[in-house]
XYZ file of C-alpha atoms in Angstrom:
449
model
C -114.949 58.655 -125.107
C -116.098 58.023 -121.426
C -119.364 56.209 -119.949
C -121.579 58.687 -118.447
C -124.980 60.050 -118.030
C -126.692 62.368 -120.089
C -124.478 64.778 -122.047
C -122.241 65.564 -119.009
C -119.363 62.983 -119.039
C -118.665 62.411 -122.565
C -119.918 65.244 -124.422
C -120.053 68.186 -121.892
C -121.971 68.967 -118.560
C -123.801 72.272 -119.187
C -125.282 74.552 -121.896
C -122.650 76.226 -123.438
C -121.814 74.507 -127.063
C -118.468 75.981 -128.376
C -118.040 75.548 -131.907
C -114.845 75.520 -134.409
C -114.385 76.598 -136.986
C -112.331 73.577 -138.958
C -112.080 70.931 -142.020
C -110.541 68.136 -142.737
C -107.651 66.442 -145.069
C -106.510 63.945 -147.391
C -106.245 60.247 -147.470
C -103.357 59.015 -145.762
C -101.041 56.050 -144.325
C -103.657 52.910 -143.877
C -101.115 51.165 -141.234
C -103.143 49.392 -138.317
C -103.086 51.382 -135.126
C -102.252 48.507 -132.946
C -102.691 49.410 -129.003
C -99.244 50.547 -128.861
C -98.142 51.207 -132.050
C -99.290 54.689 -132.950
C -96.975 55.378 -135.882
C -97.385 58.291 -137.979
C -98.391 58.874 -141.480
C -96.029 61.624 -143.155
C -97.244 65.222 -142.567
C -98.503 67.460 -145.877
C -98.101 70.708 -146.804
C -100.899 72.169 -145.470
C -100.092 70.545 -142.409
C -96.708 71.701 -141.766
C -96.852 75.313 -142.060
C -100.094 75.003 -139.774
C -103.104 76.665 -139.217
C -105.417 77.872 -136.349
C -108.959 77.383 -136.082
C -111.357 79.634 -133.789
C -113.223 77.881 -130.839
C -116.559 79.269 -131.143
C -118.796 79.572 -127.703
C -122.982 78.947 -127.864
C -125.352 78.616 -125.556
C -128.155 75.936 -126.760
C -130.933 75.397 -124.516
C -130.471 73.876 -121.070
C -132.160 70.508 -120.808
C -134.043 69.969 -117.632
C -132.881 66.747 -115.754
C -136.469 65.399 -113.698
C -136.453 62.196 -112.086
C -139.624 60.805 -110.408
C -137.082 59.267 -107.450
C -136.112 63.216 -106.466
C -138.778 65.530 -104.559
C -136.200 68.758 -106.120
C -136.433 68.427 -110.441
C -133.650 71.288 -110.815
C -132.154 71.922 -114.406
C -128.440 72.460 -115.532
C -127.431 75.400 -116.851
C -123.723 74.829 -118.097
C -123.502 71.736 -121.000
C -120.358 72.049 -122.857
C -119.695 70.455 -125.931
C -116.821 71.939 -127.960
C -117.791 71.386 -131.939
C -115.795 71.995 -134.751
C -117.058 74.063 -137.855
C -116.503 72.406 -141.722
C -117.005 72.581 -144.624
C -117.141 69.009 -147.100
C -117.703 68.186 -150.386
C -117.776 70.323 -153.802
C -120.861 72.301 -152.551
C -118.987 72.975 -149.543
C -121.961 71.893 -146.949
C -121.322 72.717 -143.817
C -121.127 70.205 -140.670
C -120.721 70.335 -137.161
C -118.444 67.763 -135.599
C -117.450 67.191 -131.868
C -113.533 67.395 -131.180
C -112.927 64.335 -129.372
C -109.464 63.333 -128.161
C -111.028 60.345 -126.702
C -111.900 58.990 -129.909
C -110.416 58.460 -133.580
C -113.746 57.882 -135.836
C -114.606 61.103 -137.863
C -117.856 60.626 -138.666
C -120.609 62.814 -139.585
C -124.649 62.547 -140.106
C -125.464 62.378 -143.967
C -128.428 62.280 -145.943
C -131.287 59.499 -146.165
C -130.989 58.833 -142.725
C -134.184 57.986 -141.156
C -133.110 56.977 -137.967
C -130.905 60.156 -136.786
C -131.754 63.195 -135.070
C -131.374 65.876 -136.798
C -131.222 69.602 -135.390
C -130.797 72.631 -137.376
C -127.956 71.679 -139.304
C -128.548 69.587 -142.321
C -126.989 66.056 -142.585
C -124.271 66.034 -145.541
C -125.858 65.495 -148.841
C -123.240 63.209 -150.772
C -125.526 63.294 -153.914
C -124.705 67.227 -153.629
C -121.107 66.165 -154.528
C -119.707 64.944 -157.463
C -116.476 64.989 -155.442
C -117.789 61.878 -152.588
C -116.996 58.503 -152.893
C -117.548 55.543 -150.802
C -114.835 53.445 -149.458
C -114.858 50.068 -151.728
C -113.205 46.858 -150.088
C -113.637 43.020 -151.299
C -111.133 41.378 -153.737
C -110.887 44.127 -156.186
C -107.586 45.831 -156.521
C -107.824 47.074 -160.048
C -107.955 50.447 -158.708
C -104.731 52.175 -156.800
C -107.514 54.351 -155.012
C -109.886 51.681 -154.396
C -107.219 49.987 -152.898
C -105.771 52.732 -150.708
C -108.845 53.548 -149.434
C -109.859 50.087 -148.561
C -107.292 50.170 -146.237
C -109.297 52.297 -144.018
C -111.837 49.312 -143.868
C -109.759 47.449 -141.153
C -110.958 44.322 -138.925
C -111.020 46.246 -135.660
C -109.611 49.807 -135.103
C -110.081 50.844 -131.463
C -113.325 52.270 -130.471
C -115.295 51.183 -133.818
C -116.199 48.092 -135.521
C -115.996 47.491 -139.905
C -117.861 44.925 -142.193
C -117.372 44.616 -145.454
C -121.018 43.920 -147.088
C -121.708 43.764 -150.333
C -117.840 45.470 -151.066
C -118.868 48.315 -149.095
C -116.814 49.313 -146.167
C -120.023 49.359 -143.004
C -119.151 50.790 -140.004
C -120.529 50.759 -136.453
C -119.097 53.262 -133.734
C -119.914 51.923 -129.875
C -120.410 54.749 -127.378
C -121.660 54.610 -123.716
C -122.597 57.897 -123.033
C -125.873 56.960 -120.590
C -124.985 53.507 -119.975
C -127.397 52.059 -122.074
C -124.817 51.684 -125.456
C -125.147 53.894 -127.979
C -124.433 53.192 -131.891
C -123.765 54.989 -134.925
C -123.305 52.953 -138.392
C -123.436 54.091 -141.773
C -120.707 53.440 -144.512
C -116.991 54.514 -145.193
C -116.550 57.193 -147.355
C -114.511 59.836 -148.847
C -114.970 63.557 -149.901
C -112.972 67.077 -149.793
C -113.162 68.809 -146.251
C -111.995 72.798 -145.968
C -110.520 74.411 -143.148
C -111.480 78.058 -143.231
C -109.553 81.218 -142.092
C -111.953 82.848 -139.965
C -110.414 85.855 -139.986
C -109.432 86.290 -143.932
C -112.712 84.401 -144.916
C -110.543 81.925 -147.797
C -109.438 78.678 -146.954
C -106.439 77.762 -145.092
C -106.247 74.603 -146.540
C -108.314 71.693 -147.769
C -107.941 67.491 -148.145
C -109.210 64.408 -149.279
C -110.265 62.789 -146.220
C -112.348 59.289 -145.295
C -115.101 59.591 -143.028
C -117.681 57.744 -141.750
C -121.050 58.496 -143.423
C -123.899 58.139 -140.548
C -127.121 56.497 -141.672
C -128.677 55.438 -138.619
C -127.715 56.867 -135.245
C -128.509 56.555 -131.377
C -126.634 59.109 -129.154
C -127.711 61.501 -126.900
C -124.619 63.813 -128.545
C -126.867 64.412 -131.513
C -129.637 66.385 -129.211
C -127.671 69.195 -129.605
C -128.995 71.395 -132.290
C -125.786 72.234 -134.281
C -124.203 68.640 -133.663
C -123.697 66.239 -136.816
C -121.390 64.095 -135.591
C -117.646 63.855 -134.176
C -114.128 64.611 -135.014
C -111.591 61.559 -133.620
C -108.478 63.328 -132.820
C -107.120 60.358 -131.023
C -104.483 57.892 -132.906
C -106.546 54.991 -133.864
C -106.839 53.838 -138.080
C -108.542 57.134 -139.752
C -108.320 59.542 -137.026
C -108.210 63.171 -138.644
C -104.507 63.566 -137.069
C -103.301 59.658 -138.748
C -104.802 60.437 -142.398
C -103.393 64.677 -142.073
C -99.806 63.226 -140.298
C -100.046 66.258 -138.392
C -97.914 65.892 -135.438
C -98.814 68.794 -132.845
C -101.614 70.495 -132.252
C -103.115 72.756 -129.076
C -106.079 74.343 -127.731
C -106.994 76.783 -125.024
C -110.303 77.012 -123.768
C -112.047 79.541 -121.199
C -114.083 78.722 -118.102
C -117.636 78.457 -118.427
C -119.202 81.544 -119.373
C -123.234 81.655 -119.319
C -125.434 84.483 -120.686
C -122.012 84.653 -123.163
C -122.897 83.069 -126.805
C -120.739 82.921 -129.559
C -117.536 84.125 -128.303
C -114.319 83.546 -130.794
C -111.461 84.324 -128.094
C -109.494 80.746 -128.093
C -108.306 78.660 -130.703
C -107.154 75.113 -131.937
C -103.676 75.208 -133.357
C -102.794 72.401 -135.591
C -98.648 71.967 -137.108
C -96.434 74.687 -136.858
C -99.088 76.944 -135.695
C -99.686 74.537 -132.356
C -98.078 76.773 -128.970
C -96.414 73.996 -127.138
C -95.474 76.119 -123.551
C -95.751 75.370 -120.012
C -94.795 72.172 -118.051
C -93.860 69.169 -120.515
C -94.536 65.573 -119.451
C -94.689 61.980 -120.810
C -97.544 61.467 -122.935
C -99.123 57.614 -122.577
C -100.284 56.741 -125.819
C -102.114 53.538 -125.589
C -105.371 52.417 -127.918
C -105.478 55.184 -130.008
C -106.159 57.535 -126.819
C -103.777 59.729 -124.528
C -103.134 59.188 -120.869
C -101.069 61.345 -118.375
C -99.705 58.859 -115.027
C -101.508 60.318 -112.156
C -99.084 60.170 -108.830
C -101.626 62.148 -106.523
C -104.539 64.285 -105.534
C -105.106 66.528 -102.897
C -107.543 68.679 -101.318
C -107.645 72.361 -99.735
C -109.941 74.695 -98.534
C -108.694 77.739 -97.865
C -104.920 78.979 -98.093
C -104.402 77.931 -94.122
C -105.306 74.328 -94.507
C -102.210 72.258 -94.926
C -102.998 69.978 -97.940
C -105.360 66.812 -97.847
C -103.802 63.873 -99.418
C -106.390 61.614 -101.000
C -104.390 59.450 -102.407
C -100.234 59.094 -103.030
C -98.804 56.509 -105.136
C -95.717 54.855 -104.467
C -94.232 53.469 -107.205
C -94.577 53.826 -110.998
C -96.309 50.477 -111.461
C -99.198 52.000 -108.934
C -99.962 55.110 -110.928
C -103.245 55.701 -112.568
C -103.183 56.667 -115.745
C -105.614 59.409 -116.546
C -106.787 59.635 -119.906
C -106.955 63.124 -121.604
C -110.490 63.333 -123.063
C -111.807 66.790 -124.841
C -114.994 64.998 -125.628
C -116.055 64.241 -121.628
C -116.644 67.402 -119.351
C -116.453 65.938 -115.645
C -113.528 64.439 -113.962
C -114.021 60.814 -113.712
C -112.480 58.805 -110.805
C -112.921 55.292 -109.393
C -114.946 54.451 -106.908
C -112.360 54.531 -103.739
C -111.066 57.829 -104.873
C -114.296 59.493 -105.688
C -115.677 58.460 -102.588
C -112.855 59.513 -100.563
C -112.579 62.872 -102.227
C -116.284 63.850 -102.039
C -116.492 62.649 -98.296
C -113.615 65.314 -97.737
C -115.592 67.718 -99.652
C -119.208 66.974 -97.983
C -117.273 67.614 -94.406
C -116.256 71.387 -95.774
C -120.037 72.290 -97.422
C -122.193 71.254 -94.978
C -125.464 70.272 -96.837
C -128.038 67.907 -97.290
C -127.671 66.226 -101.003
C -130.332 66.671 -102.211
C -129.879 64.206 -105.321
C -129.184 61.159 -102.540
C -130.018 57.875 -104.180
C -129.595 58.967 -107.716
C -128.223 56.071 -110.234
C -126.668 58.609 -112.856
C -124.640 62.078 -112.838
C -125.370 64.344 -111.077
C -125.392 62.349 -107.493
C -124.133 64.980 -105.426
C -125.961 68.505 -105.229
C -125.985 70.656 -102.315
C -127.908 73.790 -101.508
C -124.902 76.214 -101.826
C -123.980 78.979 -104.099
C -120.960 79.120 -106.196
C -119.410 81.360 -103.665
C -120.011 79.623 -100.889
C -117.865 76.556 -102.446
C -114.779 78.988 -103.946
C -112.068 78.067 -101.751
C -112.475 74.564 -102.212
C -109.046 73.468 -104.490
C -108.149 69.932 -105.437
C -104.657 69.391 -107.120
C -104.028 66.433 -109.552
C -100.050 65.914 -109.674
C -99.034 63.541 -112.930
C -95.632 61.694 -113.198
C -92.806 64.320 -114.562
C -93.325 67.032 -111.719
C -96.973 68.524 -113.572
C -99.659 69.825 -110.762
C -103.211 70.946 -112.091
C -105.396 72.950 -109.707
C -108.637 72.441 -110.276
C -111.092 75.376 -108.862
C -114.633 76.084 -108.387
C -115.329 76.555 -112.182
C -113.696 72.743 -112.718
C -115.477 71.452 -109.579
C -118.787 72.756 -109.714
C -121.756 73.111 -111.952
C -124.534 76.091 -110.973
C -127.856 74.710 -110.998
C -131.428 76.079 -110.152
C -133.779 73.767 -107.775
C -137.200 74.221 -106.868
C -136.083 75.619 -103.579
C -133.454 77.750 -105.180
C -129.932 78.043 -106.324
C -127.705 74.811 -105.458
C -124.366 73.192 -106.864
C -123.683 70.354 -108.637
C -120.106 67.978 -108.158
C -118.702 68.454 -111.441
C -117.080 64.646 -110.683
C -118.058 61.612 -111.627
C -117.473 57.972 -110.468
C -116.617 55.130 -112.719
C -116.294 51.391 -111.422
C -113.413 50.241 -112.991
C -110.239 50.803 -110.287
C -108.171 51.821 -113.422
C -109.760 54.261 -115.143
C -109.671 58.027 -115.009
C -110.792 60.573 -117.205
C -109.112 64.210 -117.187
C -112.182 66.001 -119.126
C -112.437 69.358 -120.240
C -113.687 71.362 -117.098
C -110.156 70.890 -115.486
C -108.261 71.726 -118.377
C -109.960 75.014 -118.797
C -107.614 78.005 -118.810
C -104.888 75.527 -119.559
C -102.835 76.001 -122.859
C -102.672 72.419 -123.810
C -100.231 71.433 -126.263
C -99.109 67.701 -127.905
C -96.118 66.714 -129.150
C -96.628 63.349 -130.699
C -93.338 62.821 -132.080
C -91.561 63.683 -128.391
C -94.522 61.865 -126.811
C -95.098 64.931 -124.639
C -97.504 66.906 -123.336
C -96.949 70.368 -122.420
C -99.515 72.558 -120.014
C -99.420 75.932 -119.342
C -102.207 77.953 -116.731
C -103.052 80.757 -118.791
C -106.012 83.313 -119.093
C -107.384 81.489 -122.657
C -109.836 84.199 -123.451
């Protein structure tokens, strides 16, 4: 997950949700993650002959973003959150959860819980199913279950805390979404999830699967009106991809698309179904999480403008590495790079910014169309000979002022000089496929829709 403002850095910067249609699997391997460490529990059936979910486009309401420092209250039209569609428990309720690669909690909002927001899906009732159970832990080990499922009740698995109270397994998820800190506890637990075949309407395949079971929440992820919760695909204890042992999965997703809703025209491929093409690189695995070793970004305008360098790395001990985050929309940068790159960009657009002064995304908006800023291009090139070009759609966000149309820098600055985020605006129309075994990441520029 990344630190950012609103719902624009971690979970999406405009109004588009995109849902999937997915479920979940079985209890697996309990083996601590470790930071470097990301071992693999063995793959099931269902797993290895695959299946493919459909990436489902919305548009919820756009949220207007006012702030009494600005004289121009504008509102975003493009947040994009990208939710997966399931189905848990005997009852088969179904939930909403965000497909994070820059987490490894599944968690989901469940019933008698006073302190979440709830939209117009309802929280998972466990007393609906005879088939939930809650994770046990303590000193009792009379049970092979209990004690297999304890397991998943470890001292500190990246990106979430565990208590045992009372032998109940407690947990407490840490986001920082606005900067402010953001928490969601409830209790481990365990029920059936079902993947569904869109397409044949039967299920492709369905698991046992421990989950965290929200009772109290605080994140601005949950103002979406279909959003329950999130689905960890990174490699920390419990992720969906440990307990499943699934080893490769994809996804393809289309630019931003307003005035479309509910488009099914890209997919997330898990096992044998996953379409590993295109350029293949090393794939940093470190904390649960996936990082690509940036070597260098530069910046164009217009096909006769000899590239900008912004910065080149040397050696391999200087490069950045970039984590891969489906959860976070923008492109986050430090501070010396994201100030050097918009200063190249300001010279080229040639406008006031009108959000000067601003203490959270967005910070720089300029009175501009989205045609006026098309032939601005800014290439990321990652160790192993990859390039991403990242064009107006990954670049800018459309936005309506009070004096008219304007664009918004679809980049985002972090403090911390080692830490990059690769979110999902740049890897639109990018076939993205992992190989966790190989360690490799492939991506292949393709139409996804």
């Amino acid at each position: 997950m990344a630190a950012q403002h609103d719902m624009v850095s971690k979970f999406g910067a405009a109004a588009i949700v995109v849902m999937l249609m997915l479920v979940v699997p079985n209890s697996g391997s309990g083996e601590d993650a470790g930071h470097d460490k990301d071992q693999l529990a063995p793959m099931s059936s269902e797993a290895e002959f695959g299946f493919s979910l459909p990436i489902v486009h919305g548009r919820p309401p756009a949220p207007g973003m006012d702030d009494e420092k600005f004289v121009t209250p504008f509102r975003i039209y493009e947040d994009v959150v990208y939710l997966a569609e399931m189905e848990i428990g005997e009852r088969q309720q179904k939930q909403y959860l965000l497909i994070d690669t820059g987490s490894s909690l599944v968690w989901t909002q469940c019933d008698e819980c006073p302190h979440c927001h709830i939209g117009d899906v309802p929280p998972y009732g466990r007393s609906q199913s005879r088939t939930f159970q809650e994770v046990s832990c303590g000193d009792d080990d009379d049970n092979d279950k209990e004690e297999a499922i304890a397991s998943y009740c470890p001292a500190k698995p990246p990106g979430y805390i565990t208590l045992c109270v009372n032998g109940r397994c407690m947990f407490k998820a840490l986001y920082n979404l606005t900067g402010q800190g953001e928490t969601v506890q409830g209790y481990m637990s365990m029920d059936t999830f079902h993947f569904i075949d869109d397409r044949r309407f039967d299920y492709q395949a369905k698991f046992r699967m421990v989950f965290g079971c929200a009772h109290q929440e605080n994140i601005v992820l949950t103002a979406v009106k279909e959003c329950t919760g999130i689905l960890g695909l990174g490699m920390g204890d419990a992720s969906f991809l440990r307990q499943t042992g699934i080893t490769k999965f994809s996804y393809c997703v289309p630019p931003r698309m307003p005035g479309y809703s509910y488009r099914r025209h890209s997919w997330l491929r898990f096992g044998s179904h996953a379409q590993i093409s295109g350029k293949k690189v090393p794939l940093v695995m470190r904390w649960g999480k996936y990082y690509l070793p940036l070597t260098a970004i530069t910046y164009t305008y217009n096909e006769l403008m000899s590239p900008v360098p912004i910065i080149a790395y040397k050696s391999q001990e200087d490069y950045l590495h970039m984590m891969v985050d489906t959860g976070t929309s923008l492109l986050s940068l430090p501070t010396s790079l994201h100030d050097d790159l918009i200063k190249e960009m300001e010279a080229i657009i040639k406008s006031e910014n009108i959000m000067e002064g601003a203490t959270r995304w967005p910070k720089h908006c300029y009175k501009r169309t989205m045609d006026e800023v098309k032939d601005i291009t800014v290439t990321l090139s990652f160790d192993g000979g990859l390039d991403i070009e990242l064009f107006t759609s990954a670049l800018f966000i459309k936005t309506e002022t009070t004096k008219g149309p304007a664009v918004c820098l679809a980049v985002n600055r972090v403090d911390d000089s080692s830490k990059a985020i690769l979110g999902m605006f740049a890897q639109t129309n990018i076939n993205v496929g992992y190989d966790l075994l190989s360690r490799e990441i492939a991506m292949d520029p393709i139409r996804c829709a």
